[in-house]
Coordinates of C-alpha atoms in Angstrom, one line a residue:
M30 CA 78.6 -171.7 -85.1
E31 CA 81.9 -174.3 -85.4
P32 CA 84.1 -173.0 -88.0
S33 CA 85.9 -176.0 -89.7
Q34 CA 88.1 -173.6 -91.7
T35 CA 89.5 -170.7 -90.0
A36 CA 89.0 -167.1 -91.0
S37 CA 92.6 -166.4 -91.4
T38 CA 92.8 -169.2 -94.1
H39 CA 90.3 -167.6 -96.2
R40 CA 91.6 -164.1 -95.8
L41 CA 95.0 -165.4 -96.9
E42 CA 93.3 -167.2 -100.0
I43 CA 91.7 -163.5 -100.9
R44 CA 95.0 -161.8 -100.3
N45 CA 97.0 -164.3 -102.7
G46 CA 94.5 -164.0 -105.2
E47 CA 92.9 -167.6 -105.0
R48 CA 89.4 -166.6 -104.0
F49 CA 86.7 -163.8 -104.7
E50 CA 85.2 -162.4 -101.8
F51 CA 81.5 -163.8 -102.6
G52 CA 80.1 -162.5 -99.2
E53 CA 81.3 -158.9 -99.5
N54 CA 79.0 -159.1 -102.8
W55 CA 76.2 -161.1 -101.1
S56 CA 76.3 -158.5 -98.2
R57 CA 75.6 -155.5 -100.8
F58 CA 72.8 -157.4 -102.3
L59 CA 70.9 -157.6 -98.8
S60 CA 70.4 -153.8 -99.3
V61 CA 68.1 -154.3 -102.5
L62 CA 66.3 -157.7 -101.0
D63 CA 62.7 -157.3 -100.9
E64 CA 59.5 -159.4 -100.4
E65 CA 59.4 -159.7 -104.5
R66 CA 62.4 -161.1 -104.7
I67 CA 62.0 -163.5 -101.5
A68 CA 58.8 -164.8 -103.1
T69 CA 60.4 -165.1 -106.2
A70 CA 63.1 -167.2 -105.0
T71 CA 60.7 -169.3 -103.2
E72 CA 58.4 -170.1 -106.0
S73 CA 61.6 -171.0 -108.4
L74 CA 62.5 -173.5 -105.2
R75 CA 59.2 -175.0 -105.1
S76 CA 59.0 -175.2 -108.9
M77 CA 62.4 -177.2 -109.5
L78 CA 61.6 -179.2 -106.4
G79 CA 58.3 -180.2 -107.9
V80 CA 56.7 -179.7 -104.3
T81 CA 53.8 -177.4 -102.6
D82 CA 55.8 -177.0 -99.4
L83 CA 58.7 -178.5 -97.7
V84 CA 56.9 -179.0 -94.0
G85 CA 58.3 -181.9 -92.1
R86 CA 61.4 -182.0 -94.4
S87 CA 65.1 -181.2 -93.7
F88 CA 67.2 -179.2 -96.0
I89 CA 70.7 -178.0 -96.2
D90 CA 72.1 -175.3 -98.1
V91 CA 75.8 -176.0 -99.0
G92 CA 77.4 -172.4 -99.9
S93 CA 74.3 -170.5 -98.6
G94 CA 75.7 -167.1 -99.9
S95 CA 73.3 -164.5 -99.5
G96 CA 71.0 -167.0 -97.3
L97 CA 68.2 -166.1 -99.7
F98 CA 67.4 -169.7 -100.7
S99 CA 68.0 -171.0 -97.0
L100 CA 65.3 -168.4 -96.2
A101 CA 63.1 -169.4 -99.3
A102 CA 63.3 -173.2 -97.9
R103 CA 62.4 -171.9 -94.4
R104 CA 59.4 -170.2 -95.5
L105 CA 58.3 -173.2 -97.3
G106 CA 58.2 -175.1 -93.9
A107 CA 61.7 -176.8 -93.9
T108 CA 64.1 -177.3 -90.8
V109 CA 67.1 -175.6 -92.4
V110 CA 70.9 -175.7 -92.0
S111 CA 73.0 -173.3 -93.7
F112 CA 76.8 -173.3 -94.4
D113 CA 79.1 -171.3 -96.1
Y114 CA 83.3 -171.0 -96.3
D115 CA 83.1 -167.3 -96.6
P116 CA 82.7 -165.9 -93.2
K117 CA 80.8 -162.4 -94.6
S118 CA 78.3 -164.9 -96.6
V119 CA 77.8 -166.7 -93.1
N120 CA 76.9 -163.1 -91.7
C121 CA 74.3 -162.9 -94.6
A122 CA 72.4 -166.0 -93.6
L123 CA 72.4 -164.8 -89.9
E124 CA 71.1 -161.4 -90.8
L125 CA 68.2 -162.8 -93.1
R126 CA 67.5 -165.2 -90.0
N127 CA 67.4 -162.2 -87.6
R128 CA 65.3 -160.3 -89.9
Y129 CA 63.0 -162.8 -90.9
F130 CA 63.0 -165.6 -88.1
P131 CA 64.4 -164.2 -85.0
G132 CA 65.4 -167.1 -82.5
D133 CA 64.4 -169.8 -84.6
V134 CA 65.7 -173.0 -83.6
N135 CA 64.6 -174.7 -86.7
W136 CA 67.2 -172.7 -89.0
T137 CA 71.2 -173.3 -87.7
I138 CA 74.0 -171.5 -89.4
H139 CA 77.5 -172.7 -89.7
E140 CA 80.8 -171.7 -90.9
G141 CA 82.6 -174.8 -93.0
S142 CA 83.6 -176.0 -96.3
V143 CA 82.0 -178.7 -98.5
L144 CA 85.5 -180.5 -98.8
D145 CA 85.9 -181.0 -95.0
G146 CA 84.4 -184.5 -94.5
E147 CA 84.5 -184.4 -91.0
F148 CA 82.8 -181.3 -90.9
L149 CA 79.9 -182.6 -93.2
A150 CA 79.6 -185.8 -90.9
R151 CA 78.9 -183.9 -87.9
L152 CA 75.9 -182.2 -90.0
G153 CA 74.0 -185.3 -90.7
R154 CA 71.7 -186.3 -93.7
F155 CA 68.9 -184.4 -95.3
D156 CA 65.7 -184.9 -97.3
V157 CA 66.6 -182.0 -99.6
V158 CA 70.5 -180.8 -100.1
Y159 CA 70.6 -177.7 -102.2
S160 CA 73.8 -176.2 -103.8
W161 CA 73.3 -173.8 -106.5
G162 CA 76.1 -172.0 -108.5
V163 CA 78.5 -173.1 -105.5
L164 CA 80.7 -176.2 -106.0
H165 CA 82.4 -175.0 -109.3
H166 CA 83.7 -172.1 -107.0
T167 CA 85.4 -174.6 -104.4
G168 CA 88.8 -175.4 -106.5
R169 CA 88.2 -179.1 -106.1
M170 CA 84.7 -179.5 -107.8
W171 CA 84.6 -183.1 -108.5
A172 CA 85.4 -183.7 -104.7
A173 CA 82.7 -181.2 -103.7
L174 CA 80.3 -182.8 -106.0
D175 CA 80.9 -186.4 -104.4
N176 CA 81.1 -184.8 -100.9
V177 CA 77.5 -183.5 -101.4
G178 CA 75.9 -186.7 -102.2
T179 CA 77.0 -188.0 -98.9
L180 CA 74.6 -185.4 -97.0
M181 CA 71.6 -186.9 -98.8
N182 CA 69.4 -189.6 -97.0
E183 CA 68.2 -192.6 -98.6
R184 CA 65.2 -191.1 -100.4
G185 CA 66.9 -187.5 -100.5
T186 CA 66.9 -185.0 -103.1
L187 CA 69.8 -183.2 -104.6
F188 CA 69.5 -180.1 -106.4
I189 CA 72.5 -178.5 -107.6
A190 CA 73.7 -175.7 -110.4
I191 CA 77.2 -176.2 -112.3
Y192 CA 78.4 -173.9 -115.0
N193 CA 78.4 -175.0 -118.2
D194 CA 81.5 -176.1 -120.2
Q195 CA 82.1 -174.0 -123.2
G196 CA 85.4 -175.2 -124.1
P197 CA 88.0 -172.4 -125.0
I198 CA 85.1 -169.5 -123.9
S199 CA 85.5 -171.1 -120.4
A200 CA 89.2 -171.2 -120.6
I201 CA 89.4 -167.3 -121.2
W202 CA 86.6 -166.6 -118.6
T203 CA 89.5 -168.6 -116.1
R204 CA 91.8 -166.1 -117.1
V205 CA 89.4 -163.2 -116.7
K206 CA 88.7 -164.2 -113.2
K207 CA 92.3 -164.6 -111.9
V208 CA 92.7 -161.0 -113.4
Y209 CA 89.9 -159.5 -111.3
C210 CA 91.2 -161.3 -108.0
S211 CA 94.7 -160.5 -108.6
G212 CA 94.3 -157.2 -106.7
A213 CA 92.9 -153.6 -106.9
L214 CA 94.5 -152.9 -110.4
G215 CA 93.1 -156.2 -111.7
R216 CA 89.5 -155.5 -110.3
L217 CA 89.5 -152.1 -111.9
L218 CA 90.6 -153.3 -115.1
V219 CA 88.0 -156.3 -115.4
K220 CA 85.2 -153.9 -114.2
A221 CA 86.1 -151.1 -116.6
V222 CA 85.9 -153.5 -119.8
W223 CA 83.2 -155.7 -118.8
I224 CA 80.7 -153.6 -117.0
P225 CA 80.0 -151.5 -119.7
Y226 CA 79.9 -154.3 -122.3
F227 CA 77.2 -156.3 -120.2
A228 CA 75.1 -152.7 -119.8
L229 CA 75.4 -152.0 -123.3
R230 CA 74.7 -155.6 -124.3
Q231 CA 71.4 -155.7 -122.5
F232 CA 70.4 -152.2 -123.6
A233 CA 71.0 -152.9 -127.2
I234 CA 68.7 -156.3 -126.9
D235 CA 65.9 -154.7 -125.3
I236 CA 66.4 -151.9 -127.9
L237 CA 66.3 -154.5 -130.8
L238 CA 63.1 -156.5 -129.1
R239 CA 61.5 -152.9 -128.8
R240 CA 61.3 -153.6 -125.3
N241 CA 61.6 -150.6 -122.3
P242 CA 65.6 -150.0 -121.9
V243 CA 65.2 -151.4 -118.4
H244 CA 63.4 -154.5 -119.1
G245 CA 66.2 -156.6 -118.8
Y246 CA 66.8 -155.6 -115.5
T247 CA 63.4 -155.5 -113.9
Q248 CA 62.8 -159.1 -115.3
Y249 CA 66.0 -160.6 -114.2
K250 CA 65.0 -160.7 -110.5
R251 CA 62.0 -162.7 -111.7
Q252 CA 63.8 -165.7 -112.2
R253 CA 65.3 -166.6 -109.0
G254 CA 65.0 -163.4 -106.8
M255 CA 68.4 -162.6 -107.9
S256 CA 70.2 -159.0 -109.0
R257 CA 71.8 -158.7 -112.5
I258 CA 74.2 -156.4 -111.3
H259 CA 75.5 -158.3 -108.2
D260 CA 75.3 -161.4 -110.4
W261 CA 77.8 -159.6 -113.0
Y262 CA 80.0 -159.1 -110.1
D263 CA 79.9 -162.6 -108.9
W264 CA 80.5 -163.7 -112.6
L265 CA 83.4 -161.2 -113.1
G266 CA 85.2 -162.4 -109.7
G267 CA 84.0 -165.6 -109.1
Y268 CA 87.3 -167.8 -108.8
P269 CA 88.1 -170.8 -108.4
F270 CA 86.2 -171.5 -111.4
E271 CA 85.4 -174.9 -113.2
V272 CA 82.9 -176.2 -115.7
A273 CA 81.2 -179.5 -116.7
K274 CA 79.2 -180.6 -119.4
P275 CA 75.5 -181.6 -118.5
E276 CA 76.2 -185.2 -119.7
D277 CA 79.2 -185.4 -117.2
I278 CA 77.3 -184.2 -114.4
F279 CA 74.3 -186.8 -115.2
S280 CA 76.9 -189.9 -115.4
F281 CA 78.8 -188.9 -112.2
Y282 CA 75.8 -188.9 -110.2
R283 CA 74.3 -192.1 -112.0
D284 CA 77.3 -193.9 -111.3
R285 CA 76.4 -193.2 -107.7
G286 CA 73.2 -194.7 -107.8
L287 CA 71.1 -191.4 -108.1
V288 CA 68.4 -190.9 -110.6
L289 CA 68.0 -187.6 -112.6
A290 CA 64.7 -186.2 -112.0
R291 CA 64.7 -182.7 -113.4
L292 CA 67.4 -181.1 -115.9
K293 CA 67.1 -177.4 -116.9
T294 CA 70.3 -176.4 -119.3
C295 CA 71.4 -172.8 -120.5
G296 CA 71.3 -174.1 -123.8
G297 CA 75.0 -174.5 -124.4
R298 CA 75.4 -170.6 -123.8
L299 CA 77.1 -169.1 -120.5
G300 CA 75.6 -169.8 -117.4
C301 CA 74.6 -172.7 -115.2
N302 CA 73.0 -175.9 -115.7
E303 CA 70.4 -177.2 -113.3
F304 CA 69.9 -180.6 -111.9
V305 CA 67.6 -182.5 -109.7
F306 CA 68.6 -186.1 -108.6
N307 CA 66.6 -188.3 -106.3
G308 CA 68.1 -191.0 -104.1
S309 CA 67.9 -194.6 -105.5
A310 CA 65.2 -195.4 -102.8
A311 CA 62.9 -192.9 -104.2
K312 CA 62.9 -194.4 -107.5

């Protein structure tokens, strides 16, 4: 690995309450990662990209987090590059490579920032650029959105997910996240209020729909292979935090010559809108 941002800078941001420790959360997630979750993640990637496999294609995972989707891409046959700004997230990807593809020369892992143009230039261009739920946590979302486009080759595909703009509600969540990242007392307060709320809300929904009370938890991992509880912590602490309306993302990339191939929205609610764009040469 060639770190483009020092670990000390990252630690300083954590200490100053400017950033959530995503890598710490993803490290815990790996303890519940199993073959069912991996298979689900792999299928969700294949479905959204509209492919049967990624054999012969290059894939970059921008902000690789747990490393799960880097692993999914590798299982689909892609040559994979993963990178993350959080050193513990980098370690997660290394752990998964060691578990499932030990010594693999077709999966490389780096520490770096999507805001670092020099670092990105060294990585090259890729057939598939993937960044799910990452760019809105950089503190400079629009710059990050611009930068990931530079990683695509002419016929490349860009698959991103960005938090939906809910106006005043999003502003409230920004304040909650800042409190969470402010220190131990802030974390305790936010978790004491919101974790019981999330749990009781899901329980009530399952009861009203006459489902097994644990239905919401068992079904959640069948969406993208993720963990509902770990995603709760990611949501509550996920700072920096920015949002965008679907039409704004569409316009941003249309003006840069990309073509929208697929859109999956969260229906105006809390969550991420997913976009797949193709390079202009892939029209």
